[in-house]
C-alpha atoms as a PDB file:
ATOM      1  CA  MET A   1     135.342 102.857  92.526  1.00  0.00           C
ATOM      2  CA  SER A   2     138.938 101.693  92.759  1.00  0.00           C
ATOM      3  CA  PHE A   3     141.087 101.973  95.872  1.00  0.00           C
ATOM      4  CA  GLU A   4     143.574 104.077  93.902  1.00  0.00           C
ATOM      5  CA  ASN A   5     140.845 106.600  93.062  1.00  0.00           C
ATOM      6  CA  TRP A   6     139.750 106.791  96.691  1.00  0.00           C
ATOM      7  CA  ALA A   7     143.363 107.188  97.862  1.00  0.00           C
ATOM      8  CA  ALA A   8     143.872 110.034  95.374  1.00  0.00           C
ATOM      9  CA  PHE A   9     140.725 111.691  96.737  1.00  0.00           C
ATOM     10  CA  VAL A  10     142.035 111.363 100.295  1.00  0.00           C
ATOM     11  CA  ALA A  11     145.402 112.875  99.347  1.00  0.00           C
ATOM     12  CA  ALA A  12     143.899 115.794  97.424  1.00  0.00           C
ATOM     13  CA  SER A  13     141.274 116.461 100.112  1.00  0.00           C
ATOM     14  CA  THR A  14     143.918 116.497 102.843  1.00  0.00           C
ATOM     15  CA  ILE A  15     145.970 119.078 100.949  1.00  0.00           C
ATOM     16  CA  LEU A  16     142.922 121.250 100.312  1.00  0.00           C
ATOM     17  CA  LEU A  17     141.601 121.031 103.863  1.00  0.00           C
ATOM     18  CA  VAL A  18     144.815 122.189 105.516  1.00  0.00           C
ATOM     19  CA  ILE A  19     144.836 125.384 103.438  1.00  0.00           C
ATOM     20  CA  PRO A  20     143.859 128.188 105.839  1.00  0.00           C
ATOM     21  CA  GLY A  21     140.548 129.587 104.577  1.00  0.00           C
ATOM     22  CA  PRO A  22     137.736 131.474 106.387  1.00  0.00           C
ATOM     23  CA  THR A  23     136.714 128.375 108.334  1.00  0.00           C
ATOM     24  CA  ILE A  24     140.203 127.575 109.613  1.00  0.00           C
ATOM     25  CA  LEU A  25     140.838 131.221 110.483  1.00  0.00           C
ATOM     26  CA  LEU A  26     137.661 131.134 112.598  1.00  0.00           C
ATOM     27  CA  VAL A  27     138.786 127.917 114.315  1.00  0.00           C
ATOM     28  CA  VAL A  28     142.218 129.366 115.049  1.00  0.00           C
ATOM     29  CA  SER A  29     140.728 132.644 116.318  1.00  0.00           C
ATOM     30  CA  TYR A  30     138.550 130.855 118.865  1.00  0.00           C
ATOM     31  CA  ALA A  31     141.385 128.529 119.910  1.00  0.00           C
ATOM     32  CA  LEU A  32     143.837 131.409 120.367  1.00  0.00           C
ATOM     33  CA  GLY A  33     141.355 133.251 122.542  1.00  0.00           C
ATOM     34  CA  GLN A  34     139.725 130.435 124.502  1.00  0.00           C
ATOM     35  CA  GLY A  35     142.041 127.456 124.383  1.00  0.00           C
ATOM     36  CA  TRP A  36     141.598 123.751 123.720  1.00  0.00           C
ATOM     37  CA  ARG A  37     137.940 123.604 124.838  1.00  0.00           C
ATOM     38  CA  THR A  38     136.969 125.061 121.466  1.00  0.00           C
ATOM     39  CA  ALA A  39     138.382 122.083 119.521  1.00  0.00           C
ATOM     40  CA  LEU A  40     135.407 119.692 119.670  1.00  0.00           C
ATOM     41  CA  PRO A  41     132.499 122.111 119.043  1.00  0.00           C
ATOM     42  CA  MET A  42     134.394 123.876 116.260  1.00  0.00           C
ATOM     43  CA  ALA A  43     135.340 120.586 114.590  1.00  0.00           C
ATOM     44  CA  VAL A  44     131.730 119.356 114.754  1.00  0.00           C
ATOM     45  CA  GLY A  45     130.478 122.660 113.318  1.00  0.00           C
ATOM     46  CA  VAL A  46     132.988 122.523 110.459  1.00  0.00           C
ATOM     47  CA  ALA A  47     132.007 118.928 109.627  1.00  0.00           C
ATOM     48  CA  LEU A  48     128.305 119.835 109.609  1.00  0.00           C
ATOM     49  CA  GLY A  49     128.993 122.848 107.397  1.00  0.00           C
ATOM     50  CA  ASP A  50     130.992 120.773 104.931  1.00  0.00           C
ATOM     51  CA  PHE A  51     128.219 118.154 104.955  1.00  0.00           C
ATOM     52  CA  THR A  52     125.691 120.840 103.974  1.00  0.00           C
ATOM     53  CA  ALA A  53     127.831 122.341 101.198  1.00  0.00           C
ATOM     54  CA  MET A  54     129.039 118.977  99.906  1.00  0.00           C
ATOM     55  CA  THR A  55     125.547 117.456  99.777  1.00  0.00           C
ATOM     56  CA  LEU A  56     124.167 120.401  97.798  1.00  0.00           C
ATOM     57  CA  SER A  57     127.138 120.208  95.452  1.00  0.00           C
ATOM     58  CA  MET A  58     126.850 116.451  94.938  1.00  0.00           C
ATOM     59  CA  LEU A  59     123.160 116.726  94.099  1.00  0.00           C
ATOM     60  CA  GLY A  60     123.984 119.327  91.447  1.00  0.00           C
ATOM     61  CA  ILE A  61     126.797 117.176  90.080  1.00  0.00           C
ATOM     62  CA  GLY A  62     124.425 114.206  89.942  1.00  0.00           C
ATOM     63  CA  ALA A  63     122.048 116.206  87.771  1.00  0.00           C
ATOM     64  CA  LEU A  64     124.893 117.172  85.417  1.00  0.00           C
ATOM     65  CA  LEU A  65     126.088 113.592  85.313  1.00  0.00           C
ATOM     66  CA  ALA A  66     122.656 112.399  84.231  1.00  0.00           C
ATOM     67  CA  ALA A  67     122.141 115.224  81.743  1.00  0.00           C
ATOM     68  CA  SER A  68     125.281 115.193  79.639  1.00  0.00           C
ATOM     69  CA  ALA A  69     128.599 113.362  79.512  1.00  0.00           C
ATOM     70  CA  THR A  70     130.125 116.292  77.611  1.00  0.00           C
ATOM     71  CA  VAL A  71     129.087 118.841  80.233  1.00  0.00           C
ATOM     72  CA  PHE A  72     130.471 116.604  82.961  1.00  0.00           C
ATOM     73  CA  THR A  73     133.801 116.278  81.129  1.00  0.00           C
ATOM     74  CA  VAL A  74     134.017 120.043  80.655  1.00  0.00           C
ATOM     75  CA  LEU A  75     133.331 120.482  84.370  1.00  0.00           C
ATOM     76  CA  LYS A  76     136.208 118.134  85.200  1.00  0.00           C
ATOM     77  CA  VAL A  77     138.612 120.153  83.036  1.00  0.00           C
ATOM     78  CA  ILE A  78     137.449 123.417  84.594  1.00  0.00           C
ATOM     79  CA  GLY A  79     137.932 121.846  88.012  1.00  0.00           C
ATOM     80  CA  ALA A  80     141.507 120.867  87.142  1.00  0.00           C
ATOM     81  CA  PHE A  81     142.367 124.435  86.179  1.00  0.00           C
ATOM     82  CA  TYR A  82     140.649 125.613  89.370  1.00  0.00           C
ATOM     83  CA  LEU A  83     143.045 123.438  91.387  1.00  0.00           C
ATOM     84  CA  ILE A  84     145.983 125.035  89.562  1.00  0.00           C
ATOM     85  CA  TYR A  85     144.571 128.487  90.337  1.00  0.00           C
ATOM     86  CA  LEU A  86     144.194 127.627  94.031  1.00  0.00           C
ATOM     87  CA  GLY A  87     147.743 126.268  94.104  1.00  0.00           C
ATOM     88  CA  ILE A  88     149.239 129.425  92.592  1.00  0.00           C
ATOM     89  CA  LYS A  89     147.206 131.604  94.941  1.00  0.00           C
ATOM     90  CA  LEU A  90     148.358 129.592  97.944  1.00  0.00           C
ATOM     91  CA  PHE A  91     152.003 129.624  96.806  1.00  0.00           C
ATOM     92  CA  ARG A  92     151.911 133.425  96.606  1.00  0.00           C
ATOM     93  CA  ALA A  93     150.100 133.852  99.933  1.00  0.00           C
ATOM     94  CA  GLY A  94     153.312 134.510 101.849  1.00  0.00           C
ATOM     95  CA  GLY A  95     153.701 133.913 105.564  1.00  0.00           C
ATOM     96  CA  THR A  96     150.693 135.497 107.183  1.00  0.00           C
ATOM     97  CA  LEU A  97     147.778 133.873 108.973  1.00  0.00           C
ATOM     98  CA  LYS A  98     145.359 136.663 109.830  1.00  0.00           C
ATOM     99  CA  ALA A  99     143.593 135.218 112.845  1.00  0.00           C
ATOM    100  CA  GLU A 100     143.018 137.442 115.861  1.00  0.00           C
ATOM    101  CA  PRO A 101     142.084 135.832 119.221  1.00  0.00           C
ATOM    102  CA  ARG A 102     138.340 135.875 119.957  1.00  0.00           C
ATOM    103  CA  LEU A 103     137.972 136.721 123.610  1.00  0.00           C
ATOM    104  CA  ASP A 104     134.162 136.913 123.735  1.00  0.00           C
ATOM    105  CA  ALA A 105     132.844 134.126 125.958  1.00  0.00           C
ATOM    106  CA  VAL A 106     130.324 131.978 124.071  1.00  0.00           C
ATOM    107  CA  SER A 107     128.840 128.552 124.654  1.00  0.00           C
ATOM    108  CA  SER A 108     129.958 125.425 122.816  1.00  0.00           C
ATOM    109  CA  ALA A 109     126.632 125.362 120.959  1.00  0.00           C
ATOM    110  CA  LYS A 110     127.146 128.897 119.673  1.00  0.00           C
ATOM    111  CA  MET A 111     130.703 128.128 118.598  1.00  0.00           C
ATOM    112  CA  MET A 112     129.472 125.058 116.720  1.00  0.00           C
ATOM    113  CA  ALA A 113     126.697 127.049 115.044  1.00  0.00           C
ATOM    114  CA  HIS A 114     129.158 129.789 114.060  1.00  0.00           C
ATOM    115  CA  ALA A 115     131.516 127.254 112.480  1.00  0.00           C
ATOM    116  CA  TRP A 116     128.609 125.623 110.635  1.00  0.00           C
ATOM    117  CA  LEU A 117     127.358 128.946 109.256  1.00  0.00           C
ATOM    118  CA  VAL A 118     130.773 130.134 108.097  1.00  0.00           C
ATOM    119  CA  THR A 119     131.515 126.799 106.413  1.00  0.00           C
ATOM    120  CA  ALA A 120     128.107 126.039 104.878  1.00  0.00           C
ATOM    121  CA  LEU A 121     127.121 129.531 103.773  1.00  0.00           C
ATOM    122  CA  ASN A 122     130.426 130.435 102.149  1.00  0.00           C
ATOM    123  CA  PRO A 123     129.572 130.565  98.395  1.00  0.00           C
ATOM    124  CA  LYS A 124     133.101 129.398  97.617  1.00  0.00           C
ATOM    125  CA  SER A 125     132.443 126.089  99.411  1.00  0.00           C
ATOM    126  CA  ILE A 126     129.774 124.916  96.976  1.00  0.00           C
ATOM    127  CA  THR A 127     131.751 126.256  94.006  1.00  0.00           C
ATOM    128  CA  PHE A 128     134.797 124.388  95.259  1.00  0.00           C
ATOM    129  CA  PHE A 129     133.001 121.070  95.637  1.00  0.00           C
ATOM    130  CA  VAL A 130     131.363 121.362  92.212  1.00  0.00           C
ATOM    131  CA  ALA A 131     134.810 121.886  90.662  1.00  0.00           C
ATOM    132  CA  PHE A 132     136.686 119.386  92.847  1.00  0.00           C
ATOM    133  CA  LEU A 133     134.503 116.297  93.190  1.00  0.00           C
ATOM    134  CA  PRO A 134     134.061 115.455  89.483  1.00  0.00           C
ATOM    135  CA  GLN A 135     137.807 114.763  89.282  1.00  0.00           C
ATOM    136  CA  PHE A 136     137.226 111.552  91.229  1.00  0.00           C
ATOM    137  CA  LEU A 137     133.766 110.407  90.140  1.00  0.00           C
ATOM    138  CA  ASP A 138     133.358 107.404  87.866  1.00  0.00           C
ATOM    139  CA  ARG A 139     130.465 107.941  85.452  1.00  0.00           C
ATOM    140  CA  HIS A 140     130.021 104.190  85.098  1.00  0.00           C
ATOM    141  CA  ALA A 141     129.790 103.430  88.828  1.00  0.00           C
ATOM    142  CA  ASP A 142     126.803 103.960  91.108  1.00  0.00           C
ATOM    143  CA  PHE A 143     126.606 107.677  91.893  1.00  0.00           C
ATOM    144  CA  TRP A 144     124.951 107.367  95.323  1.00  0.00           C
ATOM    145  CA  THR A 145     127.501 104.838  96.565  1.00  0.00           C
ATOM    146  CA  GLN A 146     130.316 107.139  95.493  1.00  0.00           C
ATOM    147  CA  MET A 147     128.559 110.095  97.116  1.00  0.00           C
ATOM    148  CA  LEU A 148     128.312 108.204 100.427  1.00  0.00           C
ATOM    149  CA  ILE A 149     131.969 107.139 100.360  1.00  0.00           C
ATOM    150  CA  PHE A 150     133.323 110.556  99.355  1.00  0.00           C
ATOM    151  CA  GLU A 151     131.168 112.469 101.837  1.00  0.00           C
ATOM    152  CA  THR A 152     132.017 110.170 104.743  1.00  0.00           C
ATOM    153  CA  THR A 153     135.715 110.348 103.911  1.00  0.00           C
ATOM    154  CA  PHE A 154     135.785 114.118 103.466  1.00  0.00           C
ATOM    155  CA  LEU A 155     133.802 114.823 106.625  1.00  0.00           C
ATOM    156  CA  ALA A 156     136.108 112.626 108.705  1.00  0.00           C
ATOM    157  CA  LEU A 157     139.110 114.478 107.278  1.00  0.00           C
ATOM    158  CA  ALA A 158     137.441 117.884 107.795  1.00  0.00           C
ATOM    159  CA  PHE A 159     136.662 117.060 111.436  1.00  0.00           C
ATOM    160  CA  ALA A 160     140.220 115.856 112.111  1.00  0.00           C
ATOM    161  CA  ASN A 161     141.709 118.895 110.361  1.00  0.00           C
ATOM    162  CA  ALA A 162     139.646 121.450 112.302  1.00  0.00           C
ATOM    163  CA  PHE A 163     140.244 119.593 115.575  1.00  0.00           C
ATOM    164  CA  GLY A 164     143.985 119.511 114.902  1.00  0.00           C
ATOM    165  CA  TYR A 165     144.150 123.201 114.010  1.00  0.00           C
ATOM    166  CA  ALA A 166     142.319 124.112 117.213  1.00  0.00           C
ATOM    167  CA  LEU A 167     144.650 122.038 119.384  1.00  0.00           C
ATOM    168  CA  ILE A 168     147.772 123.400 117.679  1.00  0.00           C
ATOM    169  CA  ALA A 169     146.550 126.988 118.001  1.00  0.00           C
ATOM    170  CA  ALA A 170     145.708 126.455 121.665  1.00  0.00           C
ATOM    171  CA  ARG A 171     148.867 124.544 122.628  1.00  0.00           C
ATOM    172  CA  ALA A 172     151.523 125.788 120.222  1.00  0.00           C
ATOM    173  CA  ARG A 173     150.507 129.341 119.430  1.00  0.00           C
ATOM    174  CA  ASN A 174     153.955 130.286 118.169  1.00  0.00           C
ATOM    175  CA  VAL A 175     153.548 127.828 115.287  1.00  0.00           C
ATOM    176  CA  VAL A 176     150.456 129.525 113.832  1.00  0.00           C
ATOM    177  CA  ARG A 177     152.107 132.911 114.316  1.00  0.00           C
ATOM    178  CA  ASN A 178     155.446 131.969 112.735  1.00  0.00           C
ATOM    179  CA  PRO A 179     155.696 133.591 109.254  1.00  0.00           C
ATOM    180  CA  ARG A 180     158.452 131.212 108.123  1.00  0.00           C
ATOM    181  CA  ALA A 181     156.456 128.108 109.074  1.00  0.00           C
ATOM    182  CA  ILE A 182     153.301 129.426 107.375  1.00  0.00           C
ATOM    183  CA  ARG A 183     155.277 130.396 104.236  1.00  0.00           C
ATOM    184  CA  ILE A 184     156.794 126.899 103.918  1.00  0.00           C
ATOM    185  CA  PHE A 185     153.385 125.368 104.555  1.00  0.00           C
ATOM    186  CA  ASN A 186     151.701 127.542 101.901  1.00  0.00           C
ATOM    187  CA  ARG A 187     154.360 126.942  99.250  1.00  0.00           C
ATOM    188  CA  THR A 188     154.375 123.187  99.797  1.00  0.00           C
ATOM    189  CA  GLY A 189     150.587 122.982  99.611  1.00  0.00           C
ATOM    190  CA  GLY A 190     150.458 125.303  96.595  1.00  0.00           C
ATOM    191  CA  THR A 191     153.006 123.206  94.699  1.00  0.00           C
ATOM    192  CA  LEU A 192     151.049 120.007  95.411  1.00  0.00           C
ATOM    193  CA  LEU A 193     147.786 121.589  94.252  1.00  0.00           C
ATOM    194  CA  VAL A 194     149.296 122.810  90.994  1.00  0.00           C
ATOM    195  CA  GLY A 195     150.750 119.349  90.445  1.00  0.00           C
ATOM    196  CA  ALA A 196     147.354 117.737  91.031  1.00  0.00           C
ATOM    197  CA  GLY A 197     145.691 120.092  88.556  1.00  0.00           C
ATOM    198  CA  ILE A 198     148.338 119.527  85.880  1.00  0.00           C
ATOM    199  CA  ALA A 199     148.121 115.756  86.359  1.00  0.00           C
ATOM    200  CA  THR A 200     144.346 115.882  85.858  1.00  0.00           C
ATOM    201  CA  VAL A 201     144.681 117.964  82.684  1.00  0.00           C
ATOM    202  CA  ALA A 202     147.331 115.553  81.384  1.00  0.00           C
ATOM    203  CA  MET A 203     145.056 112.579  82.028  1.00  0.00           C
ATOM    204  CA  ARG A 204     142.181 114.237  80.177  1.00  0.00           C
ATOM    205  CA  SER A 205     144.481 115.047  77.234  1.00  0.00           C
ATOM    206  CA  GLY A 206     145.678 111.463  77.067  1.00  0.00           C
ATOM    207  CA  ASN A 207     142.162 110.019  76.906  1.00  0.00           C
END
């Protein structure tokens, strides 16, 4: 695996992680209601949930990789169009972040478990990883080494992202409630996702 490929994975993962989905909305809801103490358990729960979904996805991708080069290539193209779809959806999302403060007092362990369940058991998580990861895999390199590198990288980014969202929601609540800021954020992220998908399609067409 080249450094350039890993750097592209980091950039694309960062863009995708900051998109407010069910997991981030849960993190923000707890942080709005209970403050900064939610940051660590929620971040750990999110990382564990992503580890579960990503591992299951990688094992499935490994089977496809071993079974057929054609199927794997088709999956990469589908994944590229999926990125474009996510980008358009994000661009049109507007300026709302529907996260209501959770005021129910729960332990750190329960918060962590809740974050893990929401992240790991969301069917979209596994679908996302199956579509996303093949864009960066090298069929000619060792699969398990790539799996270790990509998982470690993504989980570190997922932890930092969830931790950051929780701190921002707890300390700067006006930011997560500002429609203009969310709209700019969504449109910037959506544009970058569409660009990543188009670039992947262009690369496949040029091969």
